[in-house]
Amino acid sequence: MSVYSATKAAIRSFARSWTVDLKQRKIRVNAISPGSINTPGLSHLFENEQEAEQVMSSTIPMGRLGNPDEVAKAVAFLVSDESSYITGIELFVDGGRAQI
């Protein structure tokens, strides 16, 4: 988990640094931090898929795993003109888990 955590911190640091480095080129940089997303890769981590989903969901304020489409919609927002005054952020798409 230490390597996993370090890589997440590195991505956040890149977003902060590149925001400043690329501002003259009018390039916005943001990071997406997805939480537990219901994907085939996630289900392969556990022997009992239903039990794993139930345990993980219990730690998420929204009470469920996310789905890939929800992460894609967050990314689509950040690349759209609707987010034209947003840069240097880390957007958590995790059902509120990182906030508690």
Short mmCIF file of N, CA, C and O in Angstrom, two decimals:
data_model
loop_
_atom_site.label_atom_id
_atom_site.label_comp_id
_atom_site.label_asym_id
_atom_site.label_seq_id
_atom_site.Cartn_x
_atom_site.Cartn_y
_atom_site.Cartn_z
N MET A 1 0.81 -1.20 0.00
CA MET A 1 0.00 0.00 0.00
C MET A 1 0.85 1.26 0.00
O MET A 1 0.40 2.30 -0.46
N SER A 2 2.08 1.17 0.51
CA SER A 2 2.91 2.37 0.57
C SER A 2 3.27 2.86 -0.84
O SER A 2 3.26 4.08 -1.09
N VAL A 3 3.55 1.95 -1.75
CA VAL A 3 3.86 2.35 -3.12
C VAL A 3 2.61 2.93 -3.80
O VAL A 3 2.68 3.96 -4.48
N TYR A 4 1.47 2.30 -3.58
CA TYR A 4 0.21 2.80 -4.12
C TYR A 4 -0.06 4.22 -3.61
O TYR A 4 -0.39 5.12 -4.38
N SER A 5 0.08 4.43 -2.32
CA SER A 5 -0.15 5.75 -1.73
C SER A 5 0.84 6.78 -2.26
O SER A 5 0.47 7.92 -2.52
N ALA A 6 2.08 6.38 -2.43
CA ALA A 6 3.09 7.30 -2.94
C ALA A 6 2.80 7.72 -4.38
O ALA A 6 3.00 8.89 -4.74
N THR A 7 2.31 6.80 -5.18
CA THR A 7 2.01 7.17 -6.57
C THR A 7 0.82 8.12 -6.64
O THR A 7 0.80 9.03 -7.46
N LYS A 8 -0.16 7.94 -5.75
CA LYS A 8 -1.29 8.87 -5.71
C LYS A 8 -0.81 10.26 -5.31
O LYS A 8 -1.25 11.27 -5.87
N ALA A 9 0.09 10.32 -4.34
CA ALA A 9 0.63 11.61 -3.91
C ALA A 9 1.45 12.26 -5.03
O ALA A 9 1.42 13.48 -5.20
N ALA A 10 2.16 11.45 -5.79
CA ALA A 10 2.94 11.98 -6.90
C ALA A 10 2.05 12.59 -7.97
O ALA A 10 2.35 13.67 -8.50
N ILE A 11 0.94 11.95 -8.28
CA ILE A 11 0.00 12.49 -9.27
C ILE A 11 -0.52 13.85 -8.79
O ILE A 11 -0.59 14.81 -9.56
N ARG A 12 -0.89 13.94 -7.53
CA ARG A 12 -1.37 15.21 -6.97
C ARG A 12 -0.29 16.27 -7.07
O ARG A 12 -0.54 17.42 -7.42
N SER A 13 0.94 15.92 -6.77
CA SER A 13 2.05 16.86 -6.85
C SER A 13 2.30 17.31 -8.29
O SER A 13 2.56 18.48 -8.55
N PHE A 14 2.22 16.37 -9.24
CA PHE A 14 2.35 16.75 -10.65
C PHE A 14 1.30 17.78 -11.03
O PHE A 14 1.60 18.76 -11.70
N ALA A 15 0.06 17.55 -10.64
CA ALA A 15 -1.02 18.49 -10.98
C ALA A 15 -0.72 19.88 -10.44
O ALA A 15 -0.89 20.88 -11.15
N ARG A 16 -0.26 19.96 -9.23
CA ARG A 16 0.08 21.27 -8.63
C ARG A 16 1.23 21.93 -9.38
O ARG A 16 1.16 23.11 -9.71
N SER A 17 2.29 21.18 -9.62
CA SER A 17 3.47 21.74 -10.28
C SER A 17 3.19 22.12 -11.72
O SER A 17 3.58 23.20 -12.18
N TRP A 18 2.52 21.25 -12.46
CA TRP A 18 2.25 21.52 -13.87
C TRP A 18 1.26 22.66 -14.04
O TRP A 18 1.28 23.34 -15.06
N THR A 19 0.39 22.88 -13.05
CA THR A 19 -0.52 24.02 -13.12
C THR A 19 0.26 25.31 -13.27
O THR A 19 -0.07 26.17 -14.09
N VAL A 20 1.31 25.46 -12.50
CA VAL A 20 2.15 26.65 -12.56
C VAL A 20 3.02 26.63 -13.82
O VAL A 20 3.12 27.63 -14.54
N ASP A 21 3.64 25.49 -14.10
CA ASP A 21 4.54 25.39 -15.24
C ASP A 21 3.85 25.63 -16.58
O ASP A 21 4.47 26.14 -17.52
N LEU A 22 2.59 25.27 -16.70
CA LEU A 22 1.90 25.32 -17.99
C LEU A 22 0.90 26.47 -18.13
O LEU A 22 0.23 26.59 -19.15
N LYS A 23 0.84 27.35 -17.13
CA LYS A 23 -0.15 28.42 -17.18
C LYS A 23 0.08 29.38 -18.35
O LYS A 23 -0.88 29.87 -18.94
N GLN A 24 1.33 29.63 -18.72
CA GLN A 24 1.61 30.53 -19.84
C GLN A 24 1.10 29.97 -21.16
O GLN A 24 0.76 30.72 -22.07
N ARG A 25 1.01 28.66 -21.24
CA ARG A 25 0.51 28.01 -22.45
C ARG A 25 -1.00 27.80 -22.39
O ARG A 25 -1.58 27.18 -23.26
N LYS A 26 -1.61 28.31 -21.31
CA LYS A 26 -3.06 28.20 -21.09
C LYS A 26 -3.54 26.75 -21.05
O LYS A 26 -4.61 26.41 -21.54
N ILE A 27 -2.70 25.92 -20.44
CA ILE A 27 -3.04 24.51 -20.24
C ILE A 27 -3.43 24.33 -18.79
O ILE A 27 -2.67 24.67 -17.88
N ARG A 28 -4.63 23.82 -18.58
CA ARG A 28 -5.11 23.53 -17.24
C ARG A 28 -4.76 22.09 -16.88
O ARG A 28 -4.82 21.21 -17.72
N VAL A 29 -4.41 21.88 -15.61
CA VAL A 29 -4.04 20.54 -15.15
C VAL A 29 -4.85 20.23 -13.89
O VAL A 29 -4.86 21.02 -12.94
N ASN A 30 -5.53 19.10 -13.91
CA ASN A 30 -6.29 18.64 -12.76
C ASN A 30 -6.06 17.14 -12.59
O ASN A 30 -5.63 16.47 -13.53
N ALA A 31 -6.35 16.64 -11.42
CA ALA A 31 -6.20 15.21 -11.14
C ALA A 31 -7.54 14.63 -10.71
O ALA A 31 -8.30 15.27 -9.98
N ILE A 32 -7.83 13.44 -11.16
CA ILE A 32 -9.01 12.70 -10.75
C ILE A 32 -8.56 11.59 -9.80
O ILE A 32 -7.62 10.85 -10.10
N SER A 33 -9.22 11.50 -8.65
CA SER A 33 -8.93 10.43 -7.69
C SER A 33 -10.19 9.60 -7.48
O SER A 33 -11.04 9.94 -6.66
N PRO A 34 -10.30 8.52 -8.25
CA PRO A 34 -11.48 7.68 -8.08
C PRO A 34 -11.37 6.83 -6.81
O PRO A 34 -10.27 6.47 -6.38
N GLY A 35 -12.51 6.54 -6.25
CA GLY A 35 -12.56 5.65 -5.10
C GLY A 35 -12.75 4.23 -5.58
O GLY A 35 -12.25 3.84 -6.64
N SER A 36 -13.50 3.47 -4.82
CA SER A 36 -13.78 2.08 -5.20
C SER A 36 -14.80 2.07 -6.33
O SER A 36 -15.95 2.45 -6.15
N ILE A 37 -14.33 1.66 -7.50
CA ILE A 37 -15.16 1.66 -8.70
C ILE A 37 -15.42 0.21 -9.09
O ILE A 37 -14.50 -0.61 -9.14
N ASN A 38 -16.66 -0.09 -9.38
CA ASN A 38 -17.07 -1.46 -9.70
C ASN A 38 -16.58 -1.84 -11.10
O ASN A 38 -17.22 -1.57 -12.10
N THR A 39 -15.41 -2.45 -11.14
CA THR A 39 -14.79 -2.89 -12.39
C THR A 39 -14.40 -4.36 -12.26
O THR A 39 -14.29 -4.88 -11.14
N PRO A 40 -14.15 -5.04 -13.38
CA PRO A 40 -13.70 -6.43 -13.29
C PRO A 40 -12.41 -6.57 -12.49
O PRO A 40 -12.24 -7.54 -11.75
N GLY A 41 -11.52 -5.60 -12.60
CA GLY A 41 -10.27 -5.65 -11.85
C GLY A 41 -10.49 -5.64 -10.35
O GLY A 41 -9.80 -6.34 -9.60
N LEU A 42 -11.45 -4.87 -9.90
CA LEU A 42 -11.74 -4.81 -8.48
C LEU A 42 -12.31 -6.13 -7.98
O LEU A 42 -11.93 -6.64 -6.93
N SER A 43 -13.19 -6.73 -8.75
CA SER A 43 -13.82 -7.98 -8.32
C SER A 43 -12.82 -9.13 -8.25
O SER A 43 -13.01 -10.07 -7.47
N HIS A 44 -11.75 -9.06 -9.02
CA HIS A 44 -10.75 -10.14 -9.00
C HIS A 44 -9.86 -10.09 -7.75
O HIS A 44 -9.13 -11.04 -7.49
N LEU A 45 -9.94 -9.02 -6.99
CA LEU A 45 -9.13 -8.91 -5.79
C LEU A 45 -9.68 -9.73 -4.62
O LEU A 45 -8.99 -9.93 -3.64
N PHE A 46 -10.92 -10.18 -4.76
CA PHE A 46 -11.58 -10.87 -3.66
C PHE A 46 -12.13 -12.21 -4.11
O PHE A 46 -12.51 -12.37 -5.26
N GLU A 47 -12.18 -13.14 -3.18
CA GLU A 47 -12.74 -14.46 -3.48
C GLU A 47 -14.26 -14.37 -3.62
O GLU A 47 -14.84 -14.94 -4.53
N ASN A 48 -14.90 -13.66 -2.72
CA ASN A 48 -16.35 -13.54 -2.73
C ASN A 48 -16.71 -12.11 -3.15
O ASN A 48 -16.61 -11.18 -2.35
N GLU A 49 -17.11 -11.95 -4.39
CA GLU A 49 -17.36 -10.62 -4.95
C GLU A 49 -18.47 -9.87 -4.21
O GLU A 49 -18.34 -8.69 -3.93
N GLN A 50 -19.54 -10.55 -3.88
CA GLN A 50 -20.66 -9.88 -3.20
C GLN A 50 -20.28 -9.42 -1.80
O GLN A 50 -20.63 -8.32 -1.38
N GLU A 51 -19.56 -10.26 -1.09
CA GLU A 51 -19.14 -9.89 0.26
C GLU A 51 -18.18 -8.71 0.21
O GLU A 51 -18.27 -7.78 1.01
N ALA A 52 -17.26 -8.72 -0.74
CA ALA A 52 -16.29 -7.63 -0.88
C ALA A 52 -17.02 -6.32 -1.18
O ALA A 52 -16.70 -5.28 -0.60
N GLU A 53 -18.00 -6.37 -2.08
CA GLU A 53 -18.75 -5.16 -2.42
C GLU A 53 -19.50 -4.63 -1.20
O GLU A 53 -19.52 -3.43 -0.95
N GLN A 54 -20.06 -5.53 -0.41
CA GLN A 54 -20.80 -5.13 0.78
C GLN A 54 -19.86 -4.47 1.80
O GLN A 54 -20.19 -3.43 2.37
N VAL A 55 -18.70 -5.05 2.02
CA VAL A 55 -17.74 -4.51 2.98
C VAL A 55 -17.23 -3.14 2.51
O VAL A 55 -17.19 -2.18 3.29
N MET A 56 -16.85 -3.04 1.25
CA MET A 56 -16.34 -1.76 0.73
C MET A 56 -17.42 -0.70 0.74
O MET A 56 -17.17 0.45 1.10
N SER A 57 -18.63 -1.05 0.37
CA SER A 57 -19.73 -0.09 0.34
C SER A 57 -20.04 0.48 1.71
O SER A 57 -20.47 1.62 1.83
N SER A 58 -19.81 -0.31 2.74
CA SER A 58 -20.10 0.15 4.10
C SER A 58 -19.18 1.28 4.55
O SER A 58 -19.49 1.99 5.50
N THR A 59 -18.06 1.48 3.86
CA THR A 59 -17.12 2.55 4.22
C THR A 59 -17.32 3.81 3.37
O THR A 59 -16.60 4.79 3.55
N ILE A 60 -18.28 3.79 2.47
CA ILE A 60 -18.52 4.90 1.55
C ILE A 60 -19.80 5.61 1.97
O ILE A 60 -20.85 4.97 2.09
N PRO A 61 -19.75 6.92 2.22
CA PRO A 61 -20.95 7.64 2.64
C PRO A 61 -22.16 7.43 1.73
O PRO A 61 -23.29 7.37 2.22
N MET A 62 -21.96 7.30 0.43
CA MET A 62 -23.09 7.08 -0.47
C MET A 62 -23.60 5.65 -0.43
O MET A 62 -24.62 5.33 -1.04
N GLY A 63 -22.88 4.76 0.25
CA GLY A 63 -23.35 3.40 0.48
C GLY A 63 -23.25 2.45 -0.69
O GLY A 63 -23.90 1.40 -0.69
N ARG A 64 -22.43 2.78 -1.68
CA ARG A 64 -22.29 1.90 -2.84
C ARG A 64 -20.97 2.17 -3.53
O ARG A 64 -20.32 3.19 -3.30
N LEU A 65 -20.57 1.24 -4.39
CA LEU A 65 -19.40 1.45 -5.23
C LEU A 65 -19.78 2.38 -6.37
O LEU A 65 -20.94 2.47 -6.77
N GLY A 66 -18.79 3.06 -6.92
CA GLY A 66 -19.03 3.87 -8.09
C GLY A 66 -18.98 3.02 -9.34
O GLY A 66 -18.61 1.84 -9.29
N ASN A 67 -19.35 3.62 -10.45
CA ASN A 67 -19.22 2.89 -11.72
C ASN A 67 -18.35 3.71 -12.66
O ASN A 67 -18.19 4.92 -12.49
N PRO A 68 -17.74 3.06 -13.65
CA PRO A 68 -16.81 3.75 -14.54
C PRO A 68 -17.43 4.96 -15.24
O PRO A 68 -16.74 5.96 -15.47
N ASP A 69 -18.71 4.90 -15.54
CA ASP A 69 -19.38 6.01 -16.21
C ASP A 69 -19.35 7.27 -15.34
O ASP A 69 -19.23 8.39 -15.86
N GLU A 70 -19.44 7.12 -14.03
CA GLU A 70 -19.41 8.27 -13.14
C GLU A 70 -18.03 8.94 -13.15
O GLU A 70 -17.93 10.17 -13.10
N VAL A 71 -16.98 8.16 -13.24
CA VAL A 71 -15.63 8.73 -13.34
C VAL A 71 -15.48 9.42 -14.69
O VAL A 71 -14.95 10.54 -14.77
N ALA A 72 -15.97 8.79 -15.75
CA ALA A 72 -15.88 9.39 -17.09
C ALA A 72 -16.61 10.74 -17.15
O ALA A 72 -16.12 11.68 -17.79
N LYS A 73 -17.74 10.85 -16.49
CA LYS A 73 -18.48 12.11 -16.48
C LYS A 73 -17.71 13.21 -15.76
O LYS A 73 -17.74 14.38 -16.17
N ALA A 74 -17.00 12.86 -14.70
CA ALA A 74 -16.17 13.84 -14.00
C ALA A 74 -15.03 14.31 -14.89
O ALA A 74 -14.72 15.51 -14.94
N VAL A 75 -14.41 13.38 -15.61
CA VAL A 75 -13.34 13.74 -16.54
C VAL A 75 -13.89 14.62 -17.65
O VAL A 75 -13.29 15.64 -18.00
N ALA A 76 -15.04 14.25 -18.20
CA ALA A 76 -15.66 15.05 -19.27
C ALA A 76 -15.93 16.47 -18.80
O ALA A 76 -15.74 17.44 -19.56
N PHE A 77 -16.37 16.63 -17.56
CA PHE A 77 -16.59 17.96 -17.02
C PHE A 77 -15.28 18.75 -16.99
O PHE A 77 -15.23 19.91 -17.42
N LEU A 78 -14.21 18.14 -16.49
CA LEU A 78 -12.95 18.87 -16.36
C LEU A 78 -12.33 19.25 -17.71
O LEU A 78 -11.60 20.23 -17.79
N VAL A 79 -12.63 18.53 -18.76
CA VAL A 79 -12.09 18.89 -20.07
C VAL A 79 -13.03 19.82 -20.85
O VAL A 79 -12.66 20.30 -21.92
N SER A 80 -14.20 20.08 -20.28
CA SER A 80 -15.17 20.93 -20.97
C SER A 80 -14.93 22.41 -20.66
O SER A 80 -14.22 22.76 -19.72
N ASP A 81 -15.58 23.27 -21.43
CA ASP A 81 -15.53 24.70 -21.17
C ASP A 81 -16.23 25.07 -19.87
O ASP A 81 -15.97 26.15 -19.32
N GLU A 82 -17.10 24.20 -19.38
CA GLU A 82 -17.80 24.48 -18.13
C GLU A 82 -16.86 24.54 -16.93
O GLU A 82 -17.21 25.07 -15.89
N SER A 83 -15.67 24.00 -17.07
CA SER A 83 -14.69 24.04 -15.98
C SER A 83 -13.51 24.94 -16.33
O SER A 83 -12.41 24.76 -15.82
N SER A 84 -13.75 25.94 -17.15
CA SER A 84 -12.66 26.78 -17.67
C SER A 84 -11.91 27.57 -16.60
O SER A 84 -10.80 28.04 -16.85
N TYR A 85 -12.46 27.72 -15.41
CA TYR A 85 -11.78 28.45 -14.34
C TYR A 85 -11.35 27.50 -13.22
O TYR A 85 -11.20 27.88 -12.08
N ILE A 86 -11.15 26.26 -13.57
CA ILE A 86 -10.70 25.25 -12.60
C ILE A 86 -9.36 24.70 -13.06
O ILE A 86 -9.23 24.21 -14.18
N THR A 87 -8.38 24.79 -12.18
CA THR A 87 -7.07 24.20 -12.47
C THR A 87 -6.36 23.89 -11.15
O THR A 87 -6.61 24.54 -10.14
N GLY A 88 -5.53 22.88 -11.19
CA GLY A 88 -4.73 22.52 -10.03
C GLY A 88 -5.47 21.76 -8.95
O GLY A 88 -4.96 21.63 -7.84
N ILE A 89 -6.64 21.22 -9.26
CA ILE A 89 -7.41 20.53 -8.23
C ILE A 89 -7.22 19.02 -8.29
O ILE A 89 -6.79 18.47 -9.30
N GLU A 90 -7.59 18.40 -7.20
CA GLU A 90 -7.73 16.95 -7.15
C GLU A 90 -9.21 16.71 -6.92
O GLU A 90 -9.76 17.08 -5.88
N LEU A 91 -9.88 16.12 -7.90
CA LEU A 91 -11.31 15.87 -7.80
C LEU A 91 -11.52 14.42 -7.36
O LEU A 91 -11.15 13.49 -8.07
N PHE A 92 -12.10 14.26 -6.19
CA PHE A 92 -12.38 12.93 -5.66
C PHE A 92 -13.72 12.45 -6.21
O PHE A 92 -14.73 13.12 -6.04
N VAL A 93 -13.70 11.33 -6.87
CA VAL A 93 -14.92 10.69 -7.38
C VAL A 93 -15.02 9.38 -6.61
O VAL A 93 -14.67 8.32 -7.11
N ASP A 94 -15.44 9.51 -5.35
CA ASP A 94 -15.33 8.37 -4.43
C ASP A 94 -16.53 8.23 -3.49
O ASP A 94 -16.41 7.57 -2.46
N GLY A 95 -17.63 8.83 -3.84
CA GLY A 95 -18.81 8.71 -2.98
C GLY A 95 -18.67 9.38 -1.63
O GLY A 95 -19.42 9.11 -0.71
N GLY A 96 -17.67 10.26 -1.50
CA GLY A 96 -17.45 10.99 -0.26
C GLY A 96 -16.49 10.36 0.72
O GLY A 96 -16.23 10.89 1.80
N ARG A 97 -15.91 9.23 0.35
CA ARG A 97 -15.06 8.49 1.30
C ARG A 97 -13.84 9.29 1.76
O ARG A 97 -13.49 9.27 2.93
N ALA A 98 -13.18 10.02 0.89
CA ALA A 98 -11.98 10.76 1.27
C ALA A 98 -12.29 11.93 2.19
O ALA A 98 -11.39 12.49 2.81
N GLN A 99 -13.55 12.30 2.28
CA GLN A 99 -13.92 13.47 3.06
C GLN A 99 -14.27 13.15 4.51
O GLN A 99 -14.50 14.06 5.31
N ILE A 100 -14.32 11.86 4.84
CA ILE A 100 -14.68 11.51 6.22
C ILE A 100 -13.53 10.84 6.93
O ILE A 100 -12.59 10.40 6.37
#
